[in-house]
Amino acid sequence: MQDTFYLTPNILLRTQTSAMQARAMDRHDFATGPLKMVSPGKVYRRDNDDATHSHQFHQVEGLVVGKGITLADLKGTLQALTDELFGKGHAMRFRQSYFPFTEPSLEVDISWNIVDDQTPAEDIRWIEVLGAGMVHPNVLKMAHIDPEEYTG
């Protein structure tokens, strides 16, 4: 999905931090409880720099896999995260999207401005802050995790 910076024909700079998730799923003992992890790192993409894109940036990915993990859990976690990062009072919206490794996939926007229930919808200014989604069942299967028993 991303264009890549190649240093040599066989060496490239990473475009995401997702590889850490595969390792964590492989090593986790689910008998001890759900897997919960964060994987931060610097990433590089052949993007055109503009107000919302950069060819190098820091990415943070989170992953929870366990029994009974739902989309409501994901949304609640993202609300708590954005409240901590940007402060309370910013509206959040979820837009349907597509990522091949999640199902469903979401884009998450927050308001630039502080809003309340009296703020007219046309006065809310949005910026996309992250992509998210539930781990695709095929990703779980590739990690030898039964998607009928575990979700994330």
PDB file of C-alpha atoms in Angstrom:
ATOM      1  CA  MET A   1       0.000   0.000   0.000  1.00  0.00           C
ATOM      2  CA  GLN A   2       2.971   2.361   0.458  1.00  0.00           C
ATOM      3  CA  ASP A   3       5.810   3.199  -1.858  1.00  0.00           C
ATOM      4  CA  THR A   4       9.115   2.354  -0.253  1.00  0.00           C
ATOM      5  CA  PHE A   5      12.583   3.871   0.046  1.00  0.00           C
ATOM      6  CA  TYR A   6      15.139   1.297  -1.108  1.00  0.00           C
ATOM      7  CA  LEU A   7      18.716   1.825   0.065  1.00  0.00           C
ATOM      8  CA  THR A   8      19.915  -1.031  -2.158  1.00  0.00           C
ATOM      9  CA  PRO A   9      17.911  -3.537  -4.219  1.00  0.00           C
ATOM     10  CA  ASN A  10      17.745  -5.794  -1.131  1.00  0.00           C
ATOM     11  CA  ILE A  11      17.569  -3.268   1.734  1.00  0.00           C
ATOM     12  CA  LEU A  12      14.653  -0.939   2.386  1.00  0.00           C
ATOM     13  CA  LEU A  13      13.451   1.409   5.100  1.00  0.00           C
ATOM     14  CA  ARG A  14      10.350   0.183   6.904  1.00  0.00           C
ATOM     15  CA  THR A  15       6.986   1.665   5.923  1.00  0.00           C
ATOM     16  CA  GLN A  16       5.156   0.563   9.083  1.00  0.00           C
ATOM     17  CA  THR A  17       5.662  -1.002  12.509  1.00  0.00           C
ATOM     18  CA  SER A  18       3.208  -3.891  12.035  1.00  0.00           C
ATOM     19  CA  ALA A  19       5.882  -6.600  11.886  1.00  0.00           C
ATOM     20  CA  MET A  20       6.237  -6.320  15.662  1.00  0.00           C
ATOM     21  CA  GLN A  21       2.619  -7.421  16.014  1.00  0.00           C
ATOM     22  CA  ALA A  22       3.217 -10.718  14.193  1.00  0.00           C
ATOM     23  CA  ARG A  23       6.126 -11.509  16.491  1.00  0.00           C
ATOM     24  CA  ALA A  24       4.075 -10.670  19.586  1.00  0.00           C
ATOM     25  CA  MET A  25       1.133 -12.829  18.476  1.00  0.00           C
ATOM     26  CA  ASP A  26       3.501 -15.712  17.772  1.00  0.00           C
ATOM     27  CA  ARG A  27       5.164 -15.516  21.189  1.00  0.00           C
ATOM     28  CA  HIS A  28       2.165 -14.735  23.409  1.00  0.00           C
ATOM     29  CA  ASP A  29       0.675 -17.388  25.701  1.00  0.00           C
ATOM     30  CA  PHE A  30      -3.054 -16.687  25.503  1.00  0.00           C
ATOM     31  CA  ALA A  31      -3.636 -18.906  28.542  1.00  0.00           C
ATOM     32  CA  THR A  32      -2.236 -15.973  30.572  1.00  0.00           C
ATOM     33  CA  GLY A  33      -4.812 -13.509  29.193  1.00  0.00           C
ATOM     34  CA  PRO A  34      -5.144 -11.189  26.223  1.00  0.00           C
ATOM     35  CA  LEU A  35      -2.190  -9.868  24.273  1.00  0.00           C
ATOM     36  CA  LYS A  36      -1.831  -6.104  24.743  1.00  0.00           C
ATOM     37  CA  MET A  37       1.002  -4.260  23.037  1.00  0.00           C
ATOM     38  CA  VAL A  38       2.156  -0.968  21.557  1.00  0.00           C
ATOM     39  CA  SER A  39       4.781  -0.784  18.816  1.00  0.00           C
ATOM     40  CA  PRO A  40       6.233   2.681  18.185  1.00  0.00           C
ATOM     41  CA  GLY A  41       8.858   3.462  15.591  1.00  0.00           C
ATOM     42  CA  LYS A  42      10.106   5.751  12.870  1.00  0.00           C
ATOM     43  CA  VAL A  43       8.783   4.894   9.401  1.00  0.00           C
ATOM     44  CA  TYR A  44       9.555   6.065   5.874  1.00  0.00           C
ATOM     45  CA  ARG A  45       7.289   6.362   2.850  1.00  0.00           C
ATOM     46  CA  ARG A  46       7.660   7.849  -0.591  1.00  0.00           C
ATOM     47  CA  ASP A  47       4.841  10.318   0.074  1.00  0.00           C
ATOM     48  CA  ASN A  48       4.666  13.860  -1.174  1.00  0.00           C
ATOM     49  CA  ASP A  49       5.052  16.112   1.854  1.00  0.00           C
ATOM     50  CA  ASP A  50       2.037  18.318   2.546  1.00  0.00           C
ATOM     51  CA  ALA A  51       0.064  19.533   5.559  1.00  0.00           C
ATOM     52  CA  THR A  52      -1.004  16.005   6.530  1.00  0.00           C
ATOM     53  CA  HIS A  53       1.675  13.743   4.986  1.00  0.00           C
ATOM     54  CA  SER A  54       5.407  13.327   5.476  1.00  0.00           C
ATOM     55  CA  HIS A  55       7.955  10.988   3.939  1.00  0.00           C
ATOM     56  CA  GLN A  56       9.246  10.162   7.445  1.00  0.00           C
ATOM     57  CA  PHE A  57       7.300  10.167  10.681  1.00  0.00           C
ATOM     58  CA  HIS A  58       6.825   8.332  13.954  1.00  0.00           C
ATOM     59  CA  GLN A  59       4.100   5.705  13.958  1.00  0.00           C
ATOM     60  CA  VAL A  60       2.485   4.085  16.972  1.00  0.00           C
ATOM     61  CA  GLU A  61       0.450   0.911  16.577  1.00  0.00           C
ATOM     62  CA  GLY A  62      -1.565  -0.769  19.271  1.00  0.00           C
ATOM     63  CA  LEU A  63      -2.874  -4.308  19.349  1.00  0.00           C
ATOM     64  CA  VAL A  64      -5.144  -6.225  21.684  1.00  0.00           C
ATOM     65  CA  VAL A  65      -6.090  -9.841  20.927  1.00  0.00           C
ATOM     66  CA  GLY A  66      -8.196 -11.855  23.312  1.00  0.00           C
ATOM     67  CA  LYS A  67     -11.562 -13.455  23.898  1.00  0.00           C
ATOM     68  CA  GLY A  68     -14.540 -11.174  23.369  1.00  0.00           C
ATOM     69  CA  ILE A  69     -12.665  -8.080  22.132  1.00  0.00           C
ATOM     70  CA  THR A  70     -15.168  -5.939  20.176  1.00  0.00           C
ATOM     71  CA  LEU A  71     -15.314  -2.873  17.967  1.00  0.00           C
ATOM     72  CA  ALA A  72     -16.823  -1.047  20.953  1.00  0.00           C
ATOM     73  CA  ASP A  73     -13.619  -1.823  22.902  1.00  0.00           C
ATOM     74  CA  LEU A  74     -11.545  -0.381  20.057  1.00  0.00           C
ATOM     75  CA  LYS A  75     -13.637   2.788  19.832  1.00  0.00           C
ATOM     76  CA  GLY A  76     -13.523   3.305  23.598  1.00  0.00           C
ATOM     77  CA  THR A  77      -9.749   2.853  23.627  1.00  0.00           C
ATOM     78  CA  LEU A  78      -9.313   5.327  20.773  1.00  0.00           C
ATOM     79  CA  GLN A  79     -11.554   7.869  22.527  1.00  0.00           C
ATOM     80  CA  ALA A  80      -9.477   7.573  25.712  1.00  0.00           C
ATOM     81  CA  LEU A  81      -6.250   7.854  23.695  1.00  0.00           C
ATOM     82  CA  THR A  82      -7.316  10.972  21.805  1.00  0.00           C
ATOM     83  CA  ASP A  83      -8.630  12.563  25.017  1.00  0.00           C
ATOM     84  CA  GLU A  84      -5.172  12.078  26.568  1.00  0.00           C
ATOM     85  CA  LEU A  85      -3.231  13.225  23.499  1.00  0.00           C
ATOM     86  CA  PHE A  86      -5.345  16.174  22.407  1.00  0.00           C
ATOM     87  CA  GLY A  87      -7.446  17.014  25.468  1.00  0.00           C
ATOM     88  CA  LYS A  88     -11.112  16.478  26.160  1.00  0.00           C
ATOM     89  CA  GLY A  89     -13.697  18.403  24.209  1.00  0.00           C
ATOM     90  CA  HIS A  90     -12.623  17.403  20.725  1.00  0.00           C
ATOM     91  CA  ALA A  91     -15.250  15.559  18.725  1.00  0.00           C
ATOM     92  CA  MET A  92     -14.288  12.243  17.168  1.00  0.00           C
ATOM     93  CA  ARG A  93     -15.761  10.558  14.134  1.00  0.00           C
ATOM     94  CA  PHE A  94     -15.201   7.187  12.539  1.00  0.00           C
ATOM     95  CA  ARG A  95     -15.318   6.723   8.775  1.00  0.00           C
ATOM     96  CA  GLN A  96     -15.456   3.365   7.028  1.00  0.00           C
ATOM     97  CA  SER A  97     -12.225   2.611   5.192  1.00  0.00           C
ATOM     98  CA  TYR A  98     -10.242  -0.319   3.822  1.00  0.00           C
ATOM     99  CA  PHE A  99      -7.022  -1.880   5.038  1.00  0.00           C
ATOM    100  CA  PRO A 100      -6.316  -5.462   3.933  1.00  0.00           C
ATOM    101  CA  PHE A 101      -5.275  -6.499   7.451  1.00  0.00           C
ATOM    102  CA  THR A 102      -8.377  -5.268   9.339  1.00  0.00           C
ATOM    103  CA  GLU A 103     -12.101  -5.986   9.129  1.00  0.00           C
ATOM    104  CA  PRO A 104     -13.872  -3.666   9.597  1.00  0.00           C
ATOM    105  CA  SER A 105     -11.439  -0.849   8.842  1.00  0.00           C
ATOM    106  CA  LEU A 106     -11.854   2.722  10.080  1.00  0.00           C
ATOM    107  CA  GLU A 107     -10.352   6.163   9.562  1.00  0.00           C
ATOM    108  CA  VAL A 108     -10.520   8.316  12.685  1.00  0.00           C
ATOM    109  CA  ASP A 109     -10.906  12.093  12.592  1.00  0.00           C
ATOM    110  CA  ILE A 110     -10.904  14.548  15.477  1.00  0.00           C
ATOM    111  CA  SER A 111     -12.070  18.135  15.500  1.00  0.00           C
ATOM    112  CA  TRP A 112      -9.465  20.875  15.440  1.00  0.00           C
ATOM    113  CA  ASN A 113     -11.731  22.974  17.605  1.00  0.00           C
ATOM    114  CA  ILE A 114     -13.301  22.265  20.973  1.00  0.00           C
ATOM    115  CA  VAL A 115     -16.955  21.357  20.490  1.00  0.00           C
ATOM    116  CA  ASP A 116     -19.967  20.659  22.649  1.00  0.00           C
ATOM    117  CA  ASP A 117     -23.543  19.596  21.986  1.00  0.00           C
ATOM    118  CA  GLN A 118     -24.385  23.198  20.998  1.00  0.00           C
ATOM    119  CA  THR A 119     -21.726  23.429  18.260  1.00  0.00           C
ATOM    120  CA  PRO A 120     -23.338  23.427  14.800  1.00  0.00           C
ATOM    121  CA  ALA A 121     -22.060  20.587  12.619  1.00  0.00           C
ATOM    122  CA  GLU A 122     -20.904  23.043   9.946  1.00  0.00           C
ATOM    123  CA  ASP A 123     -18.607  24.727  12.506  1.00  0.00           C
ATOM    124  CA  ILE A 124     -16.670  21.547  13.273  1.00  0.00           C
ATOM    125  CA  ARG A 125     -13.306  21.371  11.485  1.00  0.00           C
ATOM    126  CA  TRP A 126     -11.933  17.843  11.077  1.00  0.00           C
ATOM    127  CA  ILE A 127      -8.484  16.346  10.644  1.00  0.00           C
ATOM    128  CA  GLU A 128      -7.681  12.685  10.045  1.00  0.00           C
ATOM    129  CA  VAL A 129      -5.440  11.370  12.820  1.00  0.00           C
ATOM    130  CA  LEU A 130      -5.263   7.601  12.406  1.00  0.00           C
ATOM    131  CA  GLY A 131      -6.410   4.416  10.787  1.00  0.00           C
ATOM    132  CA  ALA A 132      -7.795   1.551  12.836  1.00  0.00           C
ATOM    133  CA  GLY A 133      -9.745  -1.659  12.679  1.00  0.00           C
ATOM    134  CA  MET A 134     -10.351  -5.101  14.068  1.00  0.00           C
ATOM    135  CA  VAL A 135      -7.683  -7.668  13.211  1.00  0.00           C
ATOM    136  CA  HIS A 136      -8.731  -9.490  10.051  1.00  0.00           C
ATOM    137  CA  PRO A 137      -9.568 -13.152  10.756  1.00  0.00           C
ATOM    138  CA  ASN A 138      -7.033 -14.233   8.122  1.00  0.00           C
ATOM    139  CA  VAL A 139      -4.279 -12.374   9.997  1.00  0.00           C
ATOM    140  CA  LEU A 140      -5.202 -14.292  13.140  1.00  0.00           C
ATOM    141  CA  LYS A 141      -5.216 -17.569  11.196  1.00  0.00           C
ATOM    142  CA  MET A 142      -1.741 -16.847   9.802  1.00  0.00           C
ATOM    143  CA  ALA A 143      -0.591 -16.379  13.400  1.00  0.00           C
ATOM    144  CA  HIS A 144      -2.145 -19.767  14.310  1.00  0.00           C
ATOM    145  CA  ILE A 145      -4.839 -18.037  16.396  1.00  0.00           C
ATOM    146  CA  ASP A 146      -8.414 -19.302  16.063  1.00  0.00           C
ATOM    147  CA  PRO A 147     -10.570 -16.316  14.946  1.00  0.00           C
ATOM    148  CA  GLU A 148     -13.672 -18.146  16.205  1.00  0.00           C
ATOM    149  CA  GLU A 149     -12.228 -17.957  19.735  1.00  0.00           C
ATOM    150  CA  TYR A 150     -10.121 -14.774  19.661  1.00  0.00           C
ATOM    151  CA  THR A 151     -10.659 -11.305  18.231  1.00  0.00           C
ATOM    152  CA  GLY A 152      -8.642  -8.141  18.318  1.00  0.00           C
TER     153      GLY A 152
END
